[in-house]
Coordinates of C-alpha atoms in Angstrom, one line a residue:
M498 CA -36.8 1.0 -14.4
A499 CA -35.4 -2.0 -12.2
F500 CA -31.1 -1.7 -12.0
T501 CA -28.5 -4.1 -11.2
A502 CA -25.4 -4.0 -8.8
K503 CA -23.0 -2.8 -11.9
D504 CA -25.5 -0.2 -12.3
V505 CA -23.9 0.7 -8.5
V506 CA -20.9 0.3 -9.9
A507 CA -20.8 2.4 -12.7
L508 CA -22.7 4.9 -11.1
R509 CA -20.0 4.8 -8.1
E510 CA -17.0 5.4 -11.3
K511 CA -18.8 7.9 -12.7
T512 CA -19.9 10.2 -9.5
G513 CA -17.0 8.6 -6.7
C514 CA -19.9 8.7 -4.7
G515 CA -19.9 6.7 -2.1
M516 CA -21.7 2.1 -2.8
M517 CA -24.2 2.8 -0.7
D518 CA -25.3 6.8 -1.9
C519 CA -25.0 5.9 -5.1
K520 CA -27.8 2.8 -5.2
K521 CA -29.8 5.6 -3.0
A522 CA -29.3 7.8 -6.0
L523 CA -30.7 4.9 -7.9
T524 CA -33.9 4.4 -6.2
E525 CA -34.8 7.6 -5.8
A526 CA -34.1 7.8 -9.9
D527 CA -35.8 4.3 -10.6
G528 CA -32.9 3.5 -12.0
D529 CA -32.0 6.2 -14.3
M530 CA -28.2 7.1 -13.9
E531 CA -28.5 11.2 -15.5
K532 CA -31.3 12.1 -12.7
A533 CA -29.0 10.1 -10.3
I534 CA -26.4 11.8 -10.4
D535 CA -28.3 14.6 -10.7
I536 CA -30.3 13.8 -7.0
L537 CA -26.4 13.3 -6.5
R538 CA -25.6 16.7 -6.3
E539 CA -28.6 18.1 -5.9
K540 CA -27.6 16.0 -2.3
G541 CA -24.9 18.4 -1.0
L542 CA -22.4 16.2 -2.9
A543 CA -21.5 17.8 -6.3
A544 CA -18.7 19.3 -5.3
S545 CA -16.7 15.8 -4.2
V546 CA -18.4 14.4 -7.1
K547 CA -16.8 17.1 -9.4
K548 CA -13.3 16.8 -7.5
A549 CA -13.2 12.4 -7.9
G550 CA -11.9 13.2 -11.0
R551 CA -8.9 14.8 -10.7
I552 CA -5.9 12.7 -10.1
A553 CA -5.3 11.8 -7.0
A554 CA -1.4 10.2 -6.8
E555 CA -0.3 11.9 -3.6
G556 CA -1.2 11.6 0.1
V557 CA 0.1 9.6 2.6
A558 CA 1.5 6.0 3.1
Y559 CA 1.0 4.9 6.6
A560 CA 1.8 2.3 8.6
K561 CA 1.0 1.8 13.0
V562 CA 1.0 -1.3 15.7
S563 CA -2.5 -1.3 18.1
D564 CA -2.0 -1.1 21.7
C565 CA -1.2 -4.0 22.2
G566 CA 1.5 -4.9 20.1
K567 CA -0.5 -7.9 18.0
V568 CA -1.8 -5.9 15.2
A569 CA 0.1 -3.9 12.5
V570 CA -2.0 -2.1 9.8
A571 CA -0.2 -0.2 6.4
I572 CA -2.7 2.0 3.9
E573 CA -2.7 5.0 1.4
V574 CA -4.3 7.8 0.9
N575 CA -4.1 10.2 -2.3
A576 CA -5.0 13.4 -2.1
E577 CA -3.9 15.5 -5.3
T578 CA -0.8 17.6 -3.7
D579 CA 1.9 16.3 -1.9
F580 CA 1.1 19.8 0.8
V581 CA -2.5 17.6 1.8
A582 CA 0.1 15.6 3.5
K583 CA 0.9 18.4 6.3
N584 CA -2.4 19.4 6.9
E585 CA -3.4 17.6 9.8
D586 CA -7.4 17.5 9.6
F587 CA -5.7 14.8 6.3
K588 CA -3.4 12.9 9.0
K589 CA -6.0 12.5 11.5
F590 CA -8.3 11.2 9.1
V591 CA -5.4 8.8 7.8
E592 CA -5.3 7.9 11.4
T593 CA -8.7 6.9 11.5
C594 CA -8.4 5.2 8.6
A595 CA -5.8 2.5 10.2
D596 CA -7.4 1.7 14.0
T597 CA -11.3 1.1 12.1
V598 CA -8.9 -1.0 10.5
I599 CA -6.8 -3.0 13.1
H600 CA -10.3 -3.3 15.6
T601 CA -12.6 -3.8 12.7
N602 CA -10.5 -5.8 10.4
P603 CA -12.7 -5.0 6.9
A604 CA -12.3 -7.1 4.1
D605 CA -11.6 -4.5 1.4
V606 CA -11.3 -1.2 1.3
E607 CA -15.1 -1.2 0.0
A608 CA -16.5 -2.8 3.1
L609 CA -14.2 -0.2 4.7
L610 CA -15.4 2.6 3.7
A611 CA -18.5 1.1 4.4
T612 CA -17.2 0.9 8.0
K613 CA -18.7 3.4 10.9
A614 CA -15.4 5.2 11.9
Y615 CA -13.2 4.1 14.7
G616 CA -14.2 6.9 17.9
S617 CA -17.1 8.5 15.2
E618 CA -20.3 8.0 14.7
E619 CA -20.4 8.6 10.6
T620 CA -18.7 6.5 8.0
V621 CA -15.5 6.3 6.9
D622 CA -16.8 7.2 3.7
A623 CA -18.8 9.9 5.2
L624 CA -15.9 11.6 6.8
L625 CA -14.0 11.2 3.6
K626 CA -16.4 13.3 1.6
D627 CA -16.3 15.8 4.8
K628 CA -12.5 16.2 4.6
I629 CA -12.9 15.9 0.5
L630 CA -15.1 19.2 0.8
T631 CA -13.7 20.9 3.6
I632 CA -9.5 20.7 2.7
G633 CA -11.1 20.7 -1.5
E634 CA -8.9 18.0 -2.7
N635 CA -10.1 14.6 -4.6
M636 CA -9.1 12.2 -1.4
K637 CA -9.3 8.1 -1.8
V638 CA -8.4 5.3 0.4
R639 CA -6.3 3.0 -2.3
R640 CA -5.7 -0.1 -0.5
F641 CA -4.5 -1.5 3.2
A642 CA -2.8 -4.3 5.1
R643 CA -3.6 -6.5 7.9
Y644 CA -1.3 -8.2 9.7
E645 CA -1.9 -10.5 13.8
G646 CA 0.7 -12.2 15.2
A647 CA 4.3 -10.7 16.0
V648 CA 4.9 -7.7 14.5
V649 CA 6.5 -4.7 13.6
S650 CA 5.6 -1.6 11.4
Y651 CA 7.6 1.1 9.6
V652 CA 7.5 4.7 7.9
H653 CA 9.7 5.8 5.8
G654 CA 10.3 9.7 4.0
G655 CA 7.2 11.2 6.7
G656 CA 5.0 9.2 5.4
R657 CA 6.9 8.2 1.5
I658 CA 7.1 4.3 2.0
S659 CA 5.2 2.1 4.6
V660 CA 6.3 -1.3 6.1
I661 CA 4.9 -4.3 8.2
V662 CA 6.3 -7.4 8.8
N663 CA 3.9 -10.1 10.7
F664 CA 7.1 -12.6 12.4
E665 CA 6.8 -16.8 13.5
T666 CA 8.4 -15.9 17.4
S667 CA 7.4 -16.6 21.0
D668 CA 5.4 -14.6 23.2
E669 CA 8.9 -14.0 24.9
I670 CA 10.8 -12.8 22.3
A671 CA 8.2 -10.5 20.8
A672 CA 7.9 -9.2 23.9
K673 CA 12.1 -8.4 24.1
E674 CA 13.4 -4.5 22.7
E675 CA 16.3 -6.2 21.3
F676 CA 12.7 -8.2 18.9
Q677 CA 11.6 -4.9 18.3
E678 CA 14.6 -3.2 16.9
Y679 CA 15.5 -6.3 15.1
G680 CA 11.8 -6.1 13.5
K681 CA 12.8 -2.1 12.6
N682 CA 15.7 -3.2 11.0
V683 CA 13.9 -5.8 8.7
A684 CA 11.7 -3.2 8.3
M685 CA 13.9 -1.2 6.3
Q686 CA 15.9 -3.6 4.4
I687 CA 12.5 -4.3 2.7
A688 CA 11.9 0.0 3.0
A689 CA 14.9 0.8 1.3
V690 CA 15.4 -2.4 -1.1
N691 CA 12.1 -3.5 -2.5
P692 CA 11.8 -7.0 -2.2
T693 CA 9.7 -8.4 -4.8
Y694 CA 9.5 -12.2 -2.5
L695 CA 9.8 -13.6 0.7
H696 CA 12.2 -16.5 0.0
E697 CA 12.8 -17.9 -3.4
S698 CA 10.1 -20.8 -3.5
D699 CA 8.0 -17.8 -3.6
V700 CA 9.5 -16.7 -7.3
P701 CA 5.9 -18.1 -10.2
A702 CA 7.9 -20.3 -12.1
D703 CA 6.5 -18.0 -15.5
V704 CA 8.5 -15.0 -13.7
V705 CA 11.9 -17.7 -13.3
A706 CA 11.2 -18.8 -17.1
K707 CA 10.6 -14.8 -18.0
E708 CA 14.3 -13.8 -16.6
K709 CA 16.4 -17.3 -17.9
A710 CA 14.9 -16.0 -21.6
I711 CA 17.0 -13.4 -21.5
L712 CA 20.0 -13.8 -19.2
K713 CA 20.3 -16.5 -22.3
E714 CA 19.9 -13.8 -24.7
Q715 CA 22.4 -11.8 -23.0
I716 CA 24.8 -14.1 -22.9
V717 CA 24.0 -14.7 -26.9
N718 CA 24.5 -11.7 -27.9
D719 CA 27.7 -11.3 -25.7
G720 CA 29.3 -13.8 -28.3
K721 CA 29.6 -17.0 -25.7
P722 CA 27.8 -20.2 -27.7
E723 CA 24.5 -21.9 -26.8
A724 CA 25.8 -24.9 -24.3
I725 CA 28.5 -22.5 -22.3
A726 CA 25.1 -19.4 -21.9
E727 CA 22.9 -22.3 -20.3
K728 CA 25.8 -22.9 -17.8
I729 CA 26.2 -19.3 -17.4
V730 CA 22.9 -18.3 -16.4
V731 CA 22.2 -21.3 -13.7
G732 CA 25.2 -18.1 -12.0
R733 CA 23.2 -15.5 -12.9
L734 CA 20.0 -16.5 -12.1
G735 CA 21.4 -17.4 -8.1
K736 CA 22.0 -13.6 -8.4
F737 CA 18.4 -12.4 -9.5
F738 CA 16.8 -14.9 -6.5
K739 CA 19.4 -12.5 -4.3
E740 CA 18.0 -9.2 -5.8
I741 CA 14.2 -10.1 -5.2
C742 CA 14.2 -12.3 -2.1
L743 CA 13.8 -10.6 1.0
V744 CA 15.4 -13.8 2.6
D745 CA 18.6 -14.2 0.5
Q746 CA 19.5 -10.2 0.0
V747 CA 22.2 -8.8 1.5
Y748 CA 21.5 -7.5 4.9
V749 CA 22.2 -3.7 4.2
K750 CA 23.6 -3.0 8.0
D751 CA 26.8 -5.8 7.2
S752 CA 27.4 -6.9 4.2
N753 CA 28.6 -9.9 5.2
M754 CA 26.0 -11.5 5.7
T755 CA 22.4 -12.1 4.1
V756 CA 18.6 -11.3 5.9
Q757 CA 18.1 -14.9 7.3
Q758 CA 21.6 -14.7 8.0
Y759 CA 21.1 -11.9 11.1
T760 CA 17.6 -13.7 11.5
D761 CA 19.1 -16.9 12.2
S762 CA 21.5 -15.0 14.4
V763 CA 19.2 -12.5 16.2
G764 CA 16.6 -15.8 16.9
K765 CA 20.1 -17.2 18.6
A766 CA 21.2 -14.7 20.6
L767 CA 17.5 -13.3 22.2
G768 CA 18.0 -18.0 23.0
G769 CA 15.0 -19.5 20.6
E770 CA 14.1 -18.6 16.5
I771 CA 12.8 -16.3 14.7
K772 CA 10.4 -16.7 10.7
I773 CA 10.0 -13.9 8.5
L774 CA 6.3 -14.6 7.8
S775 CA 5.2 -12.1 5.2
F776 CA 5.5 -8.1 4.9
V777 CA 3.9 -5.0 3.2
R778 CA 5.4 -2.2 0.7
F779 CA 3.5 -0.1 0.0
E780 CA 5.0 3.0 -1.5
K781 CA 3.3 6.5 -1.6
G782 CA 1.1 6.8 -5.4
E783 CA 3.3 3.6 -6.8
G784 CA 1.8 3.1 -10.5
L785 CA -0.7 5.5 -10.3
E786 CA -0.5 8.2 -13.3
K787 CA 1.3 11.9 -11.7
R788 CA -1.2 15.2 -12.0
E789 CA 1.2 17.7 -14.0
D790 CA 0.4 21.3 -12.7
D791 CA 1.3 24.6 -14.7
F792 CA 1.3 27.1 -11.7
A793 CA 1.8 29.9 -14.7
S794 CA -1.8 28.6 -16.4
E795 CA -3.1 28.1 -12.9
V796 CA -1.9 31.9 -11.8
A797 CA -3.0 33.4 -14.9
S798 CA -6.3 32.0 -15.2
M799 CA -7.2 33.5 -11.7
V800 CA -6.3 36.8 -12.6
K801 CA -8.5 37.1 -16.4

């Protein structure tokens, strides 16, 4: 029985196993999905297959800059409980994943999992399965981002939020301690205020149109005439941009200036120019369903 790439993906979704493992199992099973699942279990993957269905929304958001200072990586690796984030083996695995992204620049998570882990003869996927078996929780490499150039990284709250920022400036300025301090301050701003966009021009037209409609409705509901409402919307829209666009935000360490003004002042003080090119902010478990623990029921089940 023949099978397709979609069958491989479907088997991965059902079992949580790696793509190559799924492909080999389907080949051995002659395309029979249920038989392929049995093969994966028979090959010692049963523990990770069983755990793959459990919710992994805890873990850590991590970031680092390479030893050369030219590459920054942010990565999120999830587990079932917050306790695992404190596990040394888990921490080492996350850093290995980050180092692998730094040195191999994989295209996406699937490519990262298939890549030989930095400093190891095993793939990242094989190391992940080993951690699932030894630590005893479902784990997933959820996402990562990678920048090259003048970069900084920042981790907040022991791995609750990770940030990387990419700048455009001269090598001379990038090498200065004052620039590193500035970069960390910008990263901390991103962690604290959570901007959605870099510039006002980056905000999609449909987002602007939706906000305009909401603001107008609010103003009309307050009893203002529609003609006046249009003018008020323009003013309030400016406030909206200042809240969601990084460069327009009030700088948290000095409310007398924006992030753009802070950036310009540092560039001038260092004898050149600095431009923020892009940023990534990962918050652990963001958008994921959280596991609800009932410890009373768990203890009761253990003593039956």
